[in-house]
Short mmCIF file of C-alpha atoms and ligand atoms in Angstrom, two decimals:
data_model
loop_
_atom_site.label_atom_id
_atom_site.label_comp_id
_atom_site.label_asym_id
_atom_site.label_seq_id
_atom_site.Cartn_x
_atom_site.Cartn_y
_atom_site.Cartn_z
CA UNK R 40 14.01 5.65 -7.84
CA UNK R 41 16.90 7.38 -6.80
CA UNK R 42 16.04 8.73 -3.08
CA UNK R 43 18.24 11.73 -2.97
CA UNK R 44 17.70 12.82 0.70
CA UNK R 45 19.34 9.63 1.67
CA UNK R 46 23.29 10.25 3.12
CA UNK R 47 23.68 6.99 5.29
CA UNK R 48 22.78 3.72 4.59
CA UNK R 49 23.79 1.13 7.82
CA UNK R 50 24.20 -2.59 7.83
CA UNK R 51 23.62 -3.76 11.28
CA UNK R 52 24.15 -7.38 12.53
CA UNK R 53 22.23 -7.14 15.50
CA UNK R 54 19.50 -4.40 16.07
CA UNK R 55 21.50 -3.50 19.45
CA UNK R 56 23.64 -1.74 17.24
CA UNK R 57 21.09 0.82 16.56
CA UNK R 58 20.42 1.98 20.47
CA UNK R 59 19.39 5.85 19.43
CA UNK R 60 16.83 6.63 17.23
CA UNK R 61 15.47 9.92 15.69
CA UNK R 62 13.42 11.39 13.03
CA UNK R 63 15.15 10.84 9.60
CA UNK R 64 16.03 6.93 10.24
CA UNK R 65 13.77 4.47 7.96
CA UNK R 66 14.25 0.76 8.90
CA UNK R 67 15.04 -0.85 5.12
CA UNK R 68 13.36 -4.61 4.21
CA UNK R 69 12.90 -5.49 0.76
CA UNK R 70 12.65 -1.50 0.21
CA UNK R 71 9.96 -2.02 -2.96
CA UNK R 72 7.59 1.33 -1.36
CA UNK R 73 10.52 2.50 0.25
CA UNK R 74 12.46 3.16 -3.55
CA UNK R 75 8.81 3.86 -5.13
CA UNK R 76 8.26 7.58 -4.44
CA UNK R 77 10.47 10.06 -2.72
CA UNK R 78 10.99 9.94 0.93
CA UNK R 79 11.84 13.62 1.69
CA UNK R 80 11.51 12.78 5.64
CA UNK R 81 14.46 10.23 5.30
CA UNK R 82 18.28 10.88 5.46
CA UNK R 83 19.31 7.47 6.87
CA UNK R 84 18.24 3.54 6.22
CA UNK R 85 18.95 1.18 8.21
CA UNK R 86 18.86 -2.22 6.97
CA UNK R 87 17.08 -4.98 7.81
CA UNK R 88 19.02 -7.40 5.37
CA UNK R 89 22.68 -8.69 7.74
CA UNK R 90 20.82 -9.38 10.86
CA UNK R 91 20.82 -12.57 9.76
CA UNK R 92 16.89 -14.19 10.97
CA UNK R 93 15.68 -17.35 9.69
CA UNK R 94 12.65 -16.59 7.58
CA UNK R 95 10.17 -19.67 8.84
CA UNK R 96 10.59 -21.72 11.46
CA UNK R 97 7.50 -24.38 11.57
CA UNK R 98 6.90 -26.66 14.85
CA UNK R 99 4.10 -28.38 16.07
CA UNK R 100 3.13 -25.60 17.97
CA UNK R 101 2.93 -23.70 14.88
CA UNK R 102 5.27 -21.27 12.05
CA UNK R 103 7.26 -19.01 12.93
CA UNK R 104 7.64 -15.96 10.15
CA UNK R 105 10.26 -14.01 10.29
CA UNK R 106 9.55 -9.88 9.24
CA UNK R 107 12.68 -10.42 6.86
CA UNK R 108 10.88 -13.26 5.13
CA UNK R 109 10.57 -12.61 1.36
CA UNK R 110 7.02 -12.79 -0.36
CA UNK R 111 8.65 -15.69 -2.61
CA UNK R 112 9.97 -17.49 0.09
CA UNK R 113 6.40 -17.88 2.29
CA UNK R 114 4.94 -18.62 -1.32
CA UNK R 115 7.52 -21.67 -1.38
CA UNK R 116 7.35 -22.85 1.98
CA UNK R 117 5.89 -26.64 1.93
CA UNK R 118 3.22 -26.80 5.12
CA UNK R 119 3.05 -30.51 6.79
CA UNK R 120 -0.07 -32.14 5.72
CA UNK R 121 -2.27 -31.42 8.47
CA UNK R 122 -1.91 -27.52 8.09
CA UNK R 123 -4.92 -27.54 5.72
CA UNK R 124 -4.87 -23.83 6.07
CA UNK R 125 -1.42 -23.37 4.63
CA UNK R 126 -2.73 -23.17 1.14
CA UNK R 127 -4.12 -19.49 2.14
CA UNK R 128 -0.26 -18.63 2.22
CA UNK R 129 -0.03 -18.99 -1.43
CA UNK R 130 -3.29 -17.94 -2.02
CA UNK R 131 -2.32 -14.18 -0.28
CA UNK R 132 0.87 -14.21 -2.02
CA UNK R 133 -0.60 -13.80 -5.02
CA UNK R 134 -3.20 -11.45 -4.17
CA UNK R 135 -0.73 -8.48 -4.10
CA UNK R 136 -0.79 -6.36 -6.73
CA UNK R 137 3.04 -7.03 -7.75
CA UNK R 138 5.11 -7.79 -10.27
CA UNK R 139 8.11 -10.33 -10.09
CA UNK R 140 10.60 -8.18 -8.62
CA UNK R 141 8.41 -6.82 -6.19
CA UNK R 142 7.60 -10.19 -4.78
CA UNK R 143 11.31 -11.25 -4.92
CA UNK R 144 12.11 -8.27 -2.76
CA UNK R 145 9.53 -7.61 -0.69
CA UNK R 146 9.16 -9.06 2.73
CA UNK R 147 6.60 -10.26 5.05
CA UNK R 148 7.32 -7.98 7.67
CA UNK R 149 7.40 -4.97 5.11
CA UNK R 150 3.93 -5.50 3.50
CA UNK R 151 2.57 -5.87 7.68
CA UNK R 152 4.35 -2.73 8.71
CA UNK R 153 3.14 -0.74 5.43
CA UNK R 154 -0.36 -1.42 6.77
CA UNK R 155 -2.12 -0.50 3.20
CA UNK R 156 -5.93 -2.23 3.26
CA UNK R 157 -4.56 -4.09 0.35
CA UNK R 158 -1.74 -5.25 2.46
CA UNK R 159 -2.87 -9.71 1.74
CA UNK R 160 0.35 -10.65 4.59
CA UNK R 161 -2.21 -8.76 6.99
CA UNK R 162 -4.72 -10.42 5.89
CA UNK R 163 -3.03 -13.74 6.30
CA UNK R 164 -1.76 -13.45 9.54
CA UNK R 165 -4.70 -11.68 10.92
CA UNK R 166 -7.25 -14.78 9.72
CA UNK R 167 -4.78 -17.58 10.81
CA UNK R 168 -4.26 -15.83 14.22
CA UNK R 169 -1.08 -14.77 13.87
CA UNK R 170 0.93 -12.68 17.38
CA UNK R 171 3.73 -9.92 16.19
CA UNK R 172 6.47 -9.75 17.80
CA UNK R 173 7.92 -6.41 18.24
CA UNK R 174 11.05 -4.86 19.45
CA UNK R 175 11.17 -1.46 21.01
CA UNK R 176 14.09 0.52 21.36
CA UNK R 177 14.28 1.34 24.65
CA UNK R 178 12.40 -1.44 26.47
CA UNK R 179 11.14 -5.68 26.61
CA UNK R 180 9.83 -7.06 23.51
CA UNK R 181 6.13 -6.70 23.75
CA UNK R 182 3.36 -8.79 21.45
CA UNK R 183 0.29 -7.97 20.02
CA UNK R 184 -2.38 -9.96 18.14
CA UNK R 185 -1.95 -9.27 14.61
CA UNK R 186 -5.57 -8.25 14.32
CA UNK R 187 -4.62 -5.23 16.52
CA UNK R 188 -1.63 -4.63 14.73
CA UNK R 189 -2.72 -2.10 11.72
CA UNK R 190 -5.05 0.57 13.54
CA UNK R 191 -6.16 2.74 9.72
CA UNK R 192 -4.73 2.92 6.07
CA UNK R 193 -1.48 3.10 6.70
CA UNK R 194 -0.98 3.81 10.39
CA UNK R 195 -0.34 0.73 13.39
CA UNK R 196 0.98 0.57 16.78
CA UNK R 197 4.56 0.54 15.79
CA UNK R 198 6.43 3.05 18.40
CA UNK R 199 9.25 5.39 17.00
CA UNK R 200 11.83 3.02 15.75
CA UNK R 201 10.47 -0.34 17.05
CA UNK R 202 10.90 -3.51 14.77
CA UNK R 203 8.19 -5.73 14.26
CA UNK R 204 10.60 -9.14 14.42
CA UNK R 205 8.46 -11.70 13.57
CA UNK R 206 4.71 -12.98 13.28
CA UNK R 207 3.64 -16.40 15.14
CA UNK R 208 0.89 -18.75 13.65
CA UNK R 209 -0.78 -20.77 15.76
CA UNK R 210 -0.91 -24.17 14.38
CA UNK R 211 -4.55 -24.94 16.08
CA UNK R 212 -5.28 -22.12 13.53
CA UNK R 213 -3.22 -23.89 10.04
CA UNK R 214 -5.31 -26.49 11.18
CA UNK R 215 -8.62 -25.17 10.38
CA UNK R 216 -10.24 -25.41 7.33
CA UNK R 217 -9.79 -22.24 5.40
CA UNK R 218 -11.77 -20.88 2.44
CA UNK R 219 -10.44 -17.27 0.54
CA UNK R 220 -12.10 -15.17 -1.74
CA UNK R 221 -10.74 -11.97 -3.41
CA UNK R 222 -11.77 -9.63 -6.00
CA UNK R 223 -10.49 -6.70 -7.69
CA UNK R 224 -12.26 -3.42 -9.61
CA UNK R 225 -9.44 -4.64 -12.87
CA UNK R 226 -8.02 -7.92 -13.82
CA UNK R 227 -4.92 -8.10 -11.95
CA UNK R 228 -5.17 -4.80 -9.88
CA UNK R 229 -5.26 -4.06 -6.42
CA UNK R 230 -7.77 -6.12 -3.74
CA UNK R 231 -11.21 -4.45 -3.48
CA UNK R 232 -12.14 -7.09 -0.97
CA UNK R 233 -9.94 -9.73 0.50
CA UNK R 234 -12.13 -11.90 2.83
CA UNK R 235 -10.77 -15.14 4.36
CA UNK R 236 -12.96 -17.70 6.37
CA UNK R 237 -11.84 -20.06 8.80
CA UNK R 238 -13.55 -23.13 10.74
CA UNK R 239 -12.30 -25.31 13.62
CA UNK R 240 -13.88 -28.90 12.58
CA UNK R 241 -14.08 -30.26 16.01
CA UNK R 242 -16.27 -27.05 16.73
CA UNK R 243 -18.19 -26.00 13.72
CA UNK R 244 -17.53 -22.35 14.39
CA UNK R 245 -17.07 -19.70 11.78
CA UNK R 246 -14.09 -16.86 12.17
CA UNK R 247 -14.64 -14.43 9.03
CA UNK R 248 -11.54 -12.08 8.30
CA UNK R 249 -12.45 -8.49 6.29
CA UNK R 250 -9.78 -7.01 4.82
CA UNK R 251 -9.01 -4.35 1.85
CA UNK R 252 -12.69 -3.03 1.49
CA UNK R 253 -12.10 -1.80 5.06
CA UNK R 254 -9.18 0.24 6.05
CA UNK R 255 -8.26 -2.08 8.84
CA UNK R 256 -8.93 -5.47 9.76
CA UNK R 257 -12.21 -6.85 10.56
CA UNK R 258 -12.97 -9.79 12.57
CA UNK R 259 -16.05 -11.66 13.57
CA UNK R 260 -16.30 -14.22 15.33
CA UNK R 261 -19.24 -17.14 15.15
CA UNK R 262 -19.75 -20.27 17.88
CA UNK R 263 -21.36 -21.70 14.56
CA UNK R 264 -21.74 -21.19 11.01
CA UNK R 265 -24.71 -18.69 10.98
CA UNK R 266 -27.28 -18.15 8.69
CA UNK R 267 -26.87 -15.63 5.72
CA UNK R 268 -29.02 -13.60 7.36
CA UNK R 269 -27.79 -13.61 10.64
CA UNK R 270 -24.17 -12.98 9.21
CA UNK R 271 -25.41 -10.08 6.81
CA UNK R 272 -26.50 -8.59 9.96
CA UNK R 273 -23.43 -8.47 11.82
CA UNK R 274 -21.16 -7.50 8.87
CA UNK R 275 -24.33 -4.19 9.04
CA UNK R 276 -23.69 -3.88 13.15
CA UNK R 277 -19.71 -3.56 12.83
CA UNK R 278 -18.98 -2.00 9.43
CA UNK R 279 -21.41 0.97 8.76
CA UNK R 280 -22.42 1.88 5.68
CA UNK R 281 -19.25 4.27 5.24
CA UNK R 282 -17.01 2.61 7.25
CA UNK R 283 -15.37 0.87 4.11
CA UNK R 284 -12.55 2.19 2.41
CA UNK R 285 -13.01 4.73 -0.42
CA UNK R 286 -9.74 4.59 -3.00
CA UNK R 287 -9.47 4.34 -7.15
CA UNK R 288 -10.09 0.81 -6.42
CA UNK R 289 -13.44 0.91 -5.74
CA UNK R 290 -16.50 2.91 -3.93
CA UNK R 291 -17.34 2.76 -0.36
CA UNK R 292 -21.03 1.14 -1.78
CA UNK R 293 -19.16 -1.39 -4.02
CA UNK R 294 -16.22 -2.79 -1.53
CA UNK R 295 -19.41 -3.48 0.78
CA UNK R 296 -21.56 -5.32 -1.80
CA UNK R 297 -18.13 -7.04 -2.18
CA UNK R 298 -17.81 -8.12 1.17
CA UNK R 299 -21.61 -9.26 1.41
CA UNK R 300 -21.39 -10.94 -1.51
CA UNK R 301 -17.70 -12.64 -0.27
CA UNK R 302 -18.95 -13.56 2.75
CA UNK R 303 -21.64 -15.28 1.63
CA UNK R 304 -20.04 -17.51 -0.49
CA UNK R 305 -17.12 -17.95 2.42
CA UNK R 306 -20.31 -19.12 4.77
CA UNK R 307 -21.96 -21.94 2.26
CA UNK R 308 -18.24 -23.41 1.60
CA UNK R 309 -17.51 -23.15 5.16
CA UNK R 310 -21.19 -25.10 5.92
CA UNK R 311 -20.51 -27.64 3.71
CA UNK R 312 -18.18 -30.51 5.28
CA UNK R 313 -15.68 -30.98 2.30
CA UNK R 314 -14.39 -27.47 2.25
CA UNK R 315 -10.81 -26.96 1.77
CA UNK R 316 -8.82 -23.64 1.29
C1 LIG Y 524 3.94 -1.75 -8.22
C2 LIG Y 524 3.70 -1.90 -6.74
C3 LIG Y 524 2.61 -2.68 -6.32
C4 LIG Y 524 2.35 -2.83 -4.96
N1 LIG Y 524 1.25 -3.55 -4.59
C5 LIG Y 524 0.93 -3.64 -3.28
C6 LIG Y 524 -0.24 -4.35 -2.85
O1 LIG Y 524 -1.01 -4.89 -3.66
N2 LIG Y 524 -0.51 -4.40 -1.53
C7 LIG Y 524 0.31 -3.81 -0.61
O2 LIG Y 524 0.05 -3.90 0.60
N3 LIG Y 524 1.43 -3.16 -0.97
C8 LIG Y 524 1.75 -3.04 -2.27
N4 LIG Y 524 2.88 -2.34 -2.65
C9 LIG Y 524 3.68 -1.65 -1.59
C10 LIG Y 524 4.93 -2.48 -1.11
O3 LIG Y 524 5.72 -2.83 -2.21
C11 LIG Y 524 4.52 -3.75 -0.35
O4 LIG Y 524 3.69 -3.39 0.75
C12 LIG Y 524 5.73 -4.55 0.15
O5 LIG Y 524 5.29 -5.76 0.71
C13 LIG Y 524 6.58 -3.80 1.17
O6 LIG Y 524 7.58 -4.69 1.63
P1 LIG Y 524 9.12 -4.29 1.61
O7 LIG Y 524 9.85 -5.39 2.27
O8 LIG Y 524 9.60 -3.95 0.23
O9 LIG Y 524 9.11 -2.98 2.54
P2 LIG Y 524 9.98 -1.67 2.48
O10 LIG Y 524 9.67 -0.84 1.28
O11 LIG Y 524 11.43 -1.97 2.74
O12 LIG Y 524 9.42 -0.96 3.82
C14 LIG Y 524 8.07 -0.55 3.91
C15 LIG Y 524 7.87 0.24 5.22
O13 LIG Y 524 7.90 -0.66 6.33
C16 LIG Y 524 8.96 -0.32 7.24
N5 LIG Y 524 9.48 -1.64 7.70
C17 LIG Y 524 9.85 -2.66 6.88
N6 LIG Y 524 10.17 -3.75 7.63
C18 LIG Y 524 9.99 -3.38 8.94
C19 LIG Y 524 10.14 -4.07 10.17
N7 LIG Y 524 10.52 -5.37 10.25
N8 LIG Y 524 9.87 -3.40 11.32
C20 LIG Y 524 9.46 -2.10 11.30
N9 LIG Y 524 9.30 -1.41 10.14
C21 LIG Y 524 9.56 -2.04 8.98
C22 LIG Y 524 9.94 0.51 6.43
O14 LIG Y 524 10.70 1.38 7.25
C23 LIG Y 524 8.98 1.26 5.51
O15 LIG Y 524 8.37 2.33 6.19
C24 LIG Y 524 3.19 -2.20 -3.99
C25 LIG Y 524 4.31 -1.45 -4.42
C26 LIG Y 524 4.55 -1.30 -5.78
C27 LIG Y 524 5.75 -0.47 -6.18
#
């Protein structure tokens, strides 16, 4: 849609350029929510587009995302072999609820800093690890773990004008095996429930990732894989019973049979030795 508050639009090459901010500025990425209702707050976007970052950037010690990375782009990224958590990239890609162009547009680092429960790049970087990189300003780049990144629906940590640059995945994490499960209220529509499981084979342990039934990330950590009891009972001790999230997509009582019933199936693949992503 037209976005008829809008008077400036910049093309920075280098985020220096940009050293004042104030109320009115909107950082621009693939601009797919940005152009999808009005944006009365907004006179001026800035975009993300010229400053010219590489979108991955894989090493041994792991891949480097870029925020400017497009949806399509992480879908067609080819992991080494030994990554056997890469295929969860794919796998979150096509969890959003989007149609071609959105995916061709969007970015990585626009789904993150939209911070919807349904947001699956969360949910990715949150289950394999991931650290955000993020540029204030007026001061040193500062990191976060991606799990503390998105604090409700919708809200994160993000100061006034500060750029979330890029997202680091460990590659001790794309080396775990990784099992996803996601389900929707409609065929095609947006996650209910987006759980994601990973397991360190030299340890055995169990690291479950909640995401879309709750409005933030929800991690739990295991030294093994537990019991379906003993899991059921921490998913009860951190999540009460209306501490999911409530939309058109689904109850509060249904996202958390959801995410029993997810998590369950996450722990027998995960306790069986063949399990793959
Ligand atoms: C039909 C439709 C379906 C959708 N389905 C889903 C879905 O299933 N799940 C979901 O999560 N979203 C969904 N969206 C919302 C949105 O399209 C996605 O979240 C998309 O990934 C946003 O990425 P973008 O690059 O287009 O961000 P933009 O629209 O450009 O920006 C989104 C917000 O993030 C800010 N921003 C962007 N990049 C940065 C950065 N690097 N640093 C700081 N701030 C930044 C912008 O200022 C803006 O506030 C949908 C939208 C539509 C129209």
């Amino acid at each position: 849609m037209n976005l008829n508050t809008v008077t400036a639009l910049r093309h920075p090459t280098s985020p220096a350029e940009i050293a004042e901010w104030r109320n009115g500025f909107a950082w621009l990425a693939g601009g797919t929510w940005l152009f999808s209702e009005p944006q009365p707050e907004t006179d001026t976007l800035i975009d993300l587009g010229h400053l010219g970052w590489p979108a991955l950037e894989a090493s041994p010690a792991g891949l480097e995302i870029s925020a400017t990375c497009r949806i399509a782009e992480l879908y067609r990224f080819e992991a080494p072999r030994e990554w056997v958590a890469a295929p969860l990239m794919r796998a979150c890609c096509n969890a959003l609820l989007a149609s071609f162009k959105i995916w061709n547009a969007a970015t990585v680092g626009g789904n993150i800093c939209m911070s919807l429960p349904a947001g699956a790049m969360i949910s990715l970087v949150v289950a394999l690890e991931g650290r955000c990189r993020l540029w204030p300003r007026d001061g040193a780049p500062r990191e976060v773990a991606a799990l503390d990144f998105v604090t409700g629906n919708h809200t994160n940590v993000l100061r006034p004008g500060e750029l979330l640059r890029k997202v680091h995945l460990p590659g001790s994490a794309l080396m775990k095996r990784a099992v996803f499960r996601q389900t929707s209220l409609t065929k095609l529509g947006r996650s209910a429930a987006l759980l994601l499981g990973t397991s360190d084979p030299a340890q055995g342990d169990l690291l479950l990732t909640i995401t879309a039934a709750t409005p933030r990330p929800v991690q739990l950590g295991f030294d093994e894989i537990p019991s379906a009891e003993a899991l059921r009972q921490k998913i009860d001790a951190r999540i009460p019973a209306d501490g999911y999230f409530a939309d058109v997509h689904g109850s509060a009582a249904y996202k958390r049979h959801l995410t029993f019933h997810l998590a369950e199936q996450i722990r027998g693949e995960l306790a069986r030795p063949e399990a793959r992503a």
